């Protein structure tokens, strides 16, 4: 009895930049919003919520 092993040339499918672009822009905007809230937002509730992240990233705080 023989065992055959089929080795196929498996490569990941290429994803065109045009398909990724809207998601990349959306993710970038979310990141900018997060940086704003961590770095610049001075509202009492949000400030307390992201306070540790603020110190972790080295933003001036208090
Ligand atoms: Zn602080």
GROMACS .gro file of C-alpha atoms and ligand atoms in nm:
model
   63
    1UNK     CA    1   0.000   0.000   0.000
    2UNK     CA    2   0.132   0.339  -0.093
    3UNK     CA    3   0.036   0.675   0.042
    4UNK     CA    4   0.021   0.961  -0.198
    5UNK     CA    5   0.079   1.308  -0.075
    6UNK     CA    6  -0.041   1.575  -0.309
    7UNK     CA    7   0.152   1.896  -0.282
    8UNK     CA    8  -0.029   2.179  -0.443
    9UNK     CA    9   0.106   2.520  -0.506
   10UNK     CA   10  -0.106   2.705  -0.252
   11UNK     CA   11  -0.066   3.078  -0.239
   12UNK     CA   12  -0.286   3.334  -0.069
   13UNK     CA   13  -0.513   3.521  -0.302
   14UNK     CA   14  -0.399   3.869  -0.380
   15UNK     CA   15  -0.632   4.138  -0.251
   16UNK     CA   16  -0.641   4.450  -0.466
   17UNK     CA   17  -0.565   4.778  -0.290
   18UNK     CA   18  -0.893   4.915  -0.424
   19UNK     CA   19  -1.081   4.660  -0.213
   20UNK     CA   20  -0.883   4.732   0.102
   21UNK     CA   21  -0.880   5.113   0.076
   22UNK     CA   22  -1.221   5.190   0.236
   23UNK     CA   23  -1.143   4.967   0.533
   24UNK     CA   24  -0.795   5.118   0.568
   25UNK     CA   25  -0.940   5.471   0.567
   26UNK     CA   26  -1.207   5.374   0.821
   27UNK     CA   27  -0.951   5.207   1.048
   28UNK     CA   28  -0.723   5.510   1.018
   29UNK     CA   29  -1.006   5.743   1.120
   30UNK     CA   30  -1.086   5.522   1.418
   31UNK     CA   31  -0.719   5.530   1.521
   32UNK     CA   32  -0.712   5.909   1.492
   33UNK     CA   33  -1.027   5.929   1.704
   34UNK     CA   34  -0.869   5.700   1.965
   35UNK     CA   35  -0.552   5.912   1.970
   36UNK     CA   36  -0.766   6.223   2.014
   37UNK     CA   37  -0.954   6.074   2.306
   38UNK     CA   38  -0.638   5.947   2.473
   39UNK     CA   39  -0.423   6.251   2.404
   40UNK     CA   40  -0.640   6.560   2.395
   41UNK     CA   41  -0.980   6.491   2.544
   42UNK     CA   42  -1.012   6.661   2.882
   43UNK     CA   43  -1.368   6.567   2.968
   44UNK     CA   44  -1.382   6.420   3.316
   45UNK     CA   45  -1.533   6.080   3.232
   46UNK     CA   46  -1.332   6.005   2.917
   47UNK     CA   47  -1.015   6.134   3.077
   48UNK     CA   48  -1.052   5.892   3.366
   49UNK     CA   49  -1.137   5.610   3.129
   50UNK     CA   50  -0.819   5.647   2.920
   51UNK     CA   51  -0.595   5.780   3.195
   52UNK     CA   52  -0.360   5.481   3.210
   53UNK     CA   53  -0.325   5.474   2.833
   54UNK     CA   54  -0.238   5.840   2.845
   55UNK     CA   55   0.051   5.776   3.082
   56UNK     CA   56   0.154   5.465   2.889
   57UNK     CA   57   0.187   5.663   2.566
   58UNK     CA   58   0.368   5.951   2.732
   59UNK     CA   59   0.110   6.223   2.681
   60UNK     CA   60   0.138   6.507   2.930
   61UNK     CA   61  -0.127   6.464   3.191
   62UNK     CA   62  -0.089   6.614   3.535
   63LIG    ZN1   63  -0.236   6.122   3.477
   0.00000   0.00000   0.00000
